[in-house]
Amino acid sequence: GEDVEQSLFLSVREGDSSVINCTYTDSSSTYLYWYKQEPGAGLQLLTYIFSNMDMKQDQRLTVLLNKKDKHLSLRIADTQTGDSAIYFCAEIPNAGNMLTFGGGTRLMVKP
Amino acid sequence: GAGVSQTPSNKVTEKGKYVELRCDPISGHTALYWYRQSLGQGPEFLIYFQGTGAADDSGLPNDRFFAVRPEGSVSTLKIQRTERGDSAVYLCASSETSADNEQFFGPGTRLTVL
């Protein structure tokens, strides 16, 4: 199975907050990431958090990290239709340089 | 260029044929990565270059897959005797150094093996 797990689908109304969750298995991961992928487009790095941090805020995005539970979340405030996309959680294990991705969460924003 | 570019954007080939996929990283980036994304899944790591050498090729699925980066810039992913299961989007990423935690992705090459 995958080392990084995400729920498949999330639907929210425009203006609401979205919370996308992720669990990972490598406790030695140094960085954890959120990428966005729109249809037919490449992966766009949204934000990342260093493993010694609990929270990082960047405009409408808030990342929360619970190292004890190996749980990462991405909160999008005031979700817009343009936020509709697939969101991937990823980690870089301490032993390597490559990203290990989850299966992605498809976010659908209803007007 | 401003970002990572990949050519071709789409490639359709027949089972058993040989294909080459090209990646142009961001100028000056020394680390280059290849990933493969199958339909409905997250990208999976294939190979990573630091400069001209393959620092980690543990993700290559078998010996039909090979990649080069002879001058430390452009990289080519080569697939011999393609199989239908090789159909996927092949993504390239680069980072300024191997220690840099930000990888920037290209738009990918969609490979379809008939």
Short mmCIF file of C-alpha atoms in Angstrom, two decimals:
data_model
loop_
_atom_site.label_atom_id
_atom_site.label_comp_id
_atom_site.label_asym_id
_atom_site.label_seq_id
_atom_site.Cartn_x
_atom_site.Cartn_y
_atom_site.Cartn_z
CA GLY A 1 0.00 0.00 0.00
CA GLU A 2 0.93 3.65 -0.22
CA ASP A 3 3.06 5.27 2.44
CA VAL A 4 0.96 8.43 2.22
CA GLU A 5 -2.83 8.18 2.35
CA GLN A 6 -5.56 10.66 1.54
CA SER A 7 -9.31 10.53 1.17
CA LEU A 8 -10.41 10.47 -2.45
CA PHE A 9 -12.97 13.23 -2.65
CA LEU A 10 -14.18 16.40 -0.94
CA SER A 11 -17.06 18.65 -1.93
CA VAL A 12 -17.63 22.10 -0.45
CA ARG A 13 -19.64 25.20 -1.24
CA GLU A 14 -17.98 28.35 -2.48
CA GLY A 15 -17.00 30.56 0.45
CA ASP A 16 -16.75 27.68 2.92
CA SER A 17 -13.50 26.35 4.31
CA SER A 18 -12.03 23.12 2.94
CA VAL A 19 -9.94 20.75 4.99
CA ILE A 20 -7.96 18.06 3.21
CA ASN A 21 -6.35 15.41 5.38
CA CYS A 22 -3.33 13.17 4.91
CA THR A 23 -1.57 10.50 6.93
CA TYR A 24 2.00 9.42 6.38
CA THR A 25 4.16 6.63 7.72
CA ASP A 26 7.77 7.81 7.69
CA SER A 27 8.34 9.51 11.03
CA SER A 28 11.77 10.66 9.85
CA SER A 29 10.35 12.79 7.05
CA THR A 30 11.92 16.22 7.14
CA TYR A 31 9.50 18.08 4.88
CA LEU A 32 5.85 17.57 4.05
CA TYR A 33 4.21 19.15 1.04
CA TRP A 34 0.93 20.05 -0.56
CA TYR A 35 0.73 20.12 -4.36
CA LYS A 36 -2.21 21.15 -6.55
CA GLN A 37 -2.97 19.60 -9.93
CA GLU A 38 -5.53 21.07 -12.28
CA PRO A 39 -6.84 19.08 -15.28
CA GLY A 40 -4.18 18.70 -17.95
CA ALA A 41 -1.65 20.68 -15.96
CA GLY A 42 1.48 19.85 -14.04
CA LEU A 43 1.89 19.83 -10.29
CA GLN A 44 1.99 23.19 -8.58
CA LEU A 45 3.70 23.44 -5.20
CA LEU A 46 1.27 25.17 -2.85
CA THR A 47 3.11 25.07 0.42
CA TYR A 48 5.32 22.91 2.59
CA ILE A 49 6.11 22.54 6.25
CA PHE A 50 9.27 21.54 8.03
CA SER A 51 8.82 18.66 10.42
CA ASN A 52 9.72 20.68 13.50
CA MET A 53 6.77 23.02 12.92
CA ASP A 54 3.17 22.50 14.00
CA MET A 55 1.52 25.04 11.78
CA LYS A 56 2.22 27.22 8.77
CA GLN A 57 -0.07 29.88 7.35
CA ASP A 58 0.20 31.36 3.89
CA GLN A 59 -2.65 33.66 2.89
CA ARG A 60 -5.75 31.43 2.56
CA LEU A 61 -3.79 28.26 3.25
CA THR A 62 -3.12 26.79 6.69
CA VAL A 63 -1.09 23.64 7.15
CA LEU A 64 -1.31 21.71 10.40
CA LEU A 65 1.13 18.96 11.30
CA ASN A 66 0.60 16.43 14.09
CA LYS A 67 3.83 14.45 14.24
CA LYS A 68 2.62 12.15 16.98
CA ASP A 69 -0.27 10.94 14.83
CA LYS A 70 1.62 11.44 11.53
CA HIS A 71 -1.26 13.55 10.30
CA LEU A 72 -1.06 16.52 7.97
CA SER A 73 -3.93 18.75 6.93
CA LEU A 74 -4.46 21.59 4.49
CA ARG A 75 -7.15 24.15 5.22
CA ILE A 76 -8.27 26.46 2.44
CA ALA A 77 -10.21 29.46 3.72
CA ASP A 78 -12.96 31.07 1.62
CA THR A 79 -12.78 28.32 -0.99
CA GLN A 80 -13.32 29.50 -4.56
CA THR A 81 -14.36 27.63 -7.70
CA GLY A 82 -10.82 28.11 -8.96
CA ASP A 83 -9.64 25.94 -6.09
CA SER A 84 -11.30 22.91 -7.69
CA ALA A 85 -8.46 20.51 -8.42
CA ILE A 86 -6.69 17.43 -7.10
CA TYR A 87 -4.55 18.04 -4.04
CA PHE A 88 -1.60 15.80 -3.30
CA CYS A 89 0.13 15.39 0.01
CA ALA A 90 3.80 14.36 -0.26
CA GLU A 91 6.79 13.70 1.94
CA ILE A 92 10.51 13.45 1.47
CA PRO A 93 11.74 10.59 3.64
CA ASN A 94 14.84 11.29 5.62
CA ALA A 95 16.73 8.68 3.62
CA GLY A 96 16.20 10.17 0.19
CA ASN A 97 15.52 13.13 -2.05
CA MET A 98 12.48 11.84 -3.89
CA LEU A 99 8.91 12.83 -3.12
CA THR A 100 6.48 10.14 -1.99
CA PHE A 101 2.94 11.17 -2.91
CA GLY A 102 -0.47 10.22 -1.67
CA GLY A 103 -3.17 9.23 -4.11
CA GLY A 104 -4.67 12.71 -4.19
CA THR A 105 -7.91 14.27 -2.98
CA ARG A 106 -10.26 15.68 -5.59
CA LEU A 107 -11.76 18.93 -4.31
CA MET A 108 -14.98 20.05 -5.94
CA VAL A 109 -16.24 23.55 -5.14
CA LYS A 110 -19.91 24.17 -5.82
CA PRO A 111 -21.04 27.73 -6.60
CA GLY B 1 12.95 29.10 -20.06
CA ALA B 2 11.03 30.15 -17.00
CA GLY B 3 9.95 26.68 -15.96
CA VAL B 4 10.51 22.99 -16.55
CA SER B 5 9.53 21.97 -20.06
CA GLN B 6 8.84 18.51 -21.42
CA THR B 7 8.50 17.23 -24.95
CA PRO B 8 6.47 15.84 -26.50
CA SER B 9 3.32 16.71 -24.59
CA ASN B 10 1.64 13.60 -25.96
CA LYS B 11 3.12 10.44 -27.41
CA VAL B 12 1.16 7.54 -28.87
CA THR B 13 3.10 4.43 -29.75
CA GLU B 14 2.54 0.78 -30.44
CA LYS B 15 3.40 -2.05 -28.11
CA GLY B 16 6.99 -3.11 -28.55
CA LYS B 17 8.26 0.23 -29.86
CA TYR B 18 10.99 2.41 -28.37
CA VAL B 19 10.25 5.92 -27.06
CA GLU B 20 12.24 8.84 -25.76
CA LEU B 21 10.84 11.55 -23.52
CA ARG B 22 12.73 14.80 -23.00
CA CYS B 23 12.95 17.13 -20.03
CA ASP B 24 14.46 20.63 -19.93
CA PRO B 25 14.92 21.67 -16.31
CA ILE B 26 14.97 25.20 -15.00
CA SER B 27 18.26 26.80 -15.97
CA GLY B 28 20.90 26.29 -13.30
CA HIS B 29 19.05 23.54 -11.44
CA THR B 30 21.45 20.71 -10.72
CA ALA B 31 18.95 18.13 -9.45
CA LEU B 32 16.47 16.50 -11.84
CA TYR B 33 13.75 13.96 -11.08
CA TRP B 34 11.50 11.71 -13.16
CA TYR B 35 8.14 10.52 -11.84
CA ARG B 36 5.34 8.49 -13.41
CA GLN B 37 1.66 9.15 -12.76
CA SER B 38 -0.86 6.50 -13.69
CA LEU B 39 -4.49 7.40 -14.09
CA GLY B 40 -6.16 8.21 -10.79
CA GLN B 41 -2.97 7.87 -8.76
CA GLY B 42 -0.29 10.06 -7.31
CA PRO B 43 3.09 10.38 -9.02
CA GLU B 44 5.64 7.68 -8.30
CA PHE B 45 9.37 8.27 -8.27
CA LEU B 46 11.48 6.77 -11.04
CA ILE B 47 14.98 8.25 -11.00
CA TYR B 48 16.92 11.21 -9.68
CA PHE B 49 20.00 12.93 -11.14
CA GLN B 50 22.47 15.13 -9.36
CA GLY B 51 24.44 16.73 -12.18
CA THR B 52 25.20 14.15 -14.84
CA GLY B 53 24.99 11.08 -12.66
CA ALA B 54 21.98 9.07 -11.59
CA ALA B 55 22.09 9.38 -7.81
CA ASP B 56 19.09 7.10 -7.25
CA ASP B 57 17.41 4.89 -9.86
CA SER B 58 15.57 2.68 -7.40
CA GLY B 59 12.19 3.63 -8.82
CA LEU B 60 12.79 2.37 -12.34
CA PRO B 61 10.38 -0.55 -12.74
CA ASN B 62 12.64 -2.78 -14.86
CA ASP B 63 15.56 -2.73 -17.27
CA ARG B 64 13.41 -1.51 -20.15
CA PHE B 65 13.58 1.93 -18.56
CA PHE B 66 16.72 4.03 -18.75
CA ALA B 67 17.48 7.74 -18.36
CA VAL B 68 20.45 9.93 -19.16
CA ARG B 69 21.57 13.46 -18.48
CA PRO B 70 24.90 13.70 -20.33
CA GLU B 71 25.63 17.40 -19.84
CA GLY B 72 23.91 17.92 -16.51
CA SER B 73 20.98 19.82 -17.98
CA VAL B 74 18.54 18.17 -20.40
CA SER B 75 17.49 14.63 -19.52
CA THR B 76 16.00 11.91 -21.69
CA LEU B 77 13.92 9.03 -20.36
CA LYS B 78 14.11 6.04 -22.67
CA ILE B 79 11.68 3.14 -22.70
CA GLN B 80 12.42 0.04 -24.75
CA ARG B 81 9.89 -2.54 -25.92
CA THR B 82 6.99 -0.53 -24.60
CA GLU B 83 4.07 -2.33 -23.00
CA ARG B 84 0.48 -1.20 -22.51
CA GLY B 85 1.15 -0.92 -18.78
CA ASP B 86 3.69 1.80 -19.48
CA SER B 87 0.86 4.15 -20.43
CA ALA B 88 0.95 7.04 -17.97
CA VAL B 89 1.92 10.68 -17.62
CA TYR B 90 5.67 11.02 -17.16
CA LEU B 91 6.57 14.02 -15.04
CA CYS B 92 9.92 15.72 -14.73
CA ALA B 93 10.92 18.01 -11.87
CA SER B 94 14.02 19.99 -11.02
CA SER B 95 15.41 21.68 -7.95
CA GLU B 96 18.27 24.10 -7.49
CA THR B 97 20.34 21.56 -5.60
CA SER B 98 19.79 18.11 -4.19
CA ALA B 99 19.47 19.68 -0.76
CA ASP B 100 16.81 22.11 -1.94
CA ASN B 101 13.42 21.07 -0.65
CA GLU B 102 11.42 22.63 -3.49
CA GLN B 103 10.89 20.59 -6.65
CA PHE B 104 9.32 22.33 -9.63
CA PHE B 105 7.36 20.16 -12.03
CA GLY B 106 6.93 20.28 -15.77
CA PRO B 107 3.57 19.72 -17.50
CA GLY B 108 4.36 16.08 -18.22
CA THR B 109 4.33 13.82 -21.26
CA ARG B 110 1.26 11.66 -21.69
CA LEU B 111 2.40 8.32 -23.10
CA THR B 112 -0.17 5.98 -24.60
CA VAL B 113 0.90 2.51 -25.67
CA LEU B 114 -1.61 0.83 -27.96
#
